[in-house]
Short mmCIF file of C-alpha atoms in Angstrom, two decimals:
data_model
loop_
_atom_site.label_atom_id
_atom_site.label_comp_id
_atom_site.label_asym_id
_atom_site.label_seq_id
_atom_site.Cartn_x
_atom_site.Cartn_y
_atom_site.Cartn_z
CA ALA A 1 115.38 47.49 114.38
CA GLY A 2 114.91 49.83 117.97
CA ALA A 3 117.67 52.53 116.82
CA ALA A 4 116.41 52.55 113.22
CA ALA A 5 112.91 53.49 114.70
CA GLY A 6 114.65 55.78 117.32
CA GLU A 7 116.55 57.29 114.40
CA ILE A 8 113.42 57.43 112.14
CA ALA A 9 111.79 59.67 115.29
CA ALA A 10 114.62 61.75 115.90
CA VAL A 11 114.53 62.87 112.04
CA SER A 12 110.85 63.37 111.77
CA PRO A 13 109.95 66.24 113.88
CA PRO A 14 112.06 69.05 111.84
CA PRO A 15 110.14 68.95 108.78
CA ILE A 16 107.18 69.29 111.02
CA ARG A 17 108.79 72.67 112.70
CA GLU A 18 110.27 73.80 108.97
CA ALA A 19 106.26 73.14 107.52
CA ALA A 20 105.19 75.55 110.49
CA SER A 21 107.69 78.06 110.03
CA THR A 22 106.71 78.62 106.47
CA GLY A 23 103.49 80.70 107.79
CA ASP A 24 99.55 80.30 107.03
CA ASP A 25 98.22 78.54 104.45
CA LEU A 26 96.97 82.15 103.22
CA THR A 27 94.93 80.73 99.89
CA ARG A 28 92.53 80.11 102.75
CA ILE A 29 91.72 83.91 103.08
CA LYS A 30 88.94 84.03 100.15
CA GLY A 31 90.29 85.93 97.44
CA LEU A 32 93.85 85.10 98.20
CA GLY A 33 94.98 82.51 95.61
CA PRO A 34 99.12 81.55 94.66
CA LYS A 35 99.86 84.54 92.99
CA LEU A 36 98.58 87.07 95.83
CA VAL A 37 100.34 84.42 98.42
CA THR A 38 104.03 85.09 96.43
CA LEU A 39 103.43 88.42 96.04
CA LEU A 40 102.62 88.62 100.33
CA GLY A 41 105.47 86.48 101.37
CA GLY A 42 107.92 88.70 99.21
CA LEU A 43 106.96 91.51 101.18
CA GLY A 44 107.26 89.23 104.52
CA VAL A 45 103.61 88.62 105.10
CA THR A 46 103.41 84.86 106.12
CA SER A 47 100.46 84.55 108.95
CA TYR A 48 96.72 84.75 109.35
CA ALA A 49 97.84 86.79 112.49
CA GLN A 50 100.26 89.59 110.24
CA ILE A 51 97.09 90.09 108.84
CA ALA A 52 94.57 89.84 111.12
CA ALA A 53 96.87 92.83 112.47
CA TRP A 54 97.10 95.60 109.71
CA THR A 55 95.67 98.72 110.44
CA GLU A 56 94.49 100.97 107.97
CA GLU A 57 97.35 102.82 107.64
CA ASP A 58 99.58 98.98 106.77
CA ILE A 59 97.02 98.10 104.38
CA ASP A 60 97.05 102.02 102.72
CA ARG A 61 101.07 100.84 102.59
CA ILE A 62 100.66 97.31 101.16
CA ASP A 63 97.99 97.84 98.90
CA PRO A 64 99.62 99.72 96.34
CA GLN A 65 102.27 96.92 96.32
CA LEU A 66 99.58 94.52 95.23
CA GLY A 67 100.04 95.65 91.43
CA ALA A 68 97.00 94.46 89.72
CA PHE A 69 95.58 93.13 92.93
CA ALA A 70 95.37 96.47 94.38
CA GLY A 71 92.24 97.21 96.49
CA ARG A 72 91.42 92.99 96.97
CA ILE A 73 92.60 93.55 100.52
CA ARG A 74 89.16 95.77 101.58
CA ARG A 75 87.29 94.70 99.10
CA ASP A 76 87.58 91.16 100.10
CA SER A 77 87.88 91.50 103.75
CA TRP A 78 91.04 90.18 104.03
CA VAL A 79 91.94 91.11 107.50
CA GLU A 80 88.52 90.23 108.78
CA GLN A 81 89.06 86.41 107.08
CA ALA A 82 92.57 86.24 108.83
CA LYS A 83 90.97 87.08 112.39
CA PHE A 84 88.77 84.10 112.11
CA LEU A 85 91.63 82.10 110.54
CA ALA A 86 94.30 83.33 113.27
CA ALA A 87 91.31 82.49 116.36
CA ASP A 88 91.60 78.87 114.44
CA ASP A 89 87.66 79.74 114.64
CA THR A 90 86.27 77.95 111.23
CA ALA A 91 82.81 77.96 112.50
CA GLY A 92 82.61 81.49 112.63
CA PHE A 93 84.60 82.10 109.38
CA GLU A 94 82.09 79.78 107.42
CA THR A 95 79.34 81.56 108.60
CA LYS A 96 80.45 84.73 107.62
CA PHE A 97 82.48 83.93 104.63
CA GLY A 98 81.10 80.40 103.95
CA LYS A 99 82.96 77.13 103.36
CA LEU A 100 86.73 76.86 103.72
#
């Protein structure tokens, strides 16, 4: 049983690392739903830190690629929300944007 437990322990960590490498749960950003997450993923955007680092030029470049969702980045304050989430500042986020 000891060997089996060791094997299980050795097998368990990789899925955890894989989950982390898939990115953040971008749907925590208010106004960003599953369809937008898919669109952003296609553009290589998978983390709060990426969105938090966007400049006005980045937004101008990315926004038109969102099709029917164009304008949402600024209207829903994605960059500001992402800064709180990237910093793991849930209290700050909820003070400004409401419950997660």
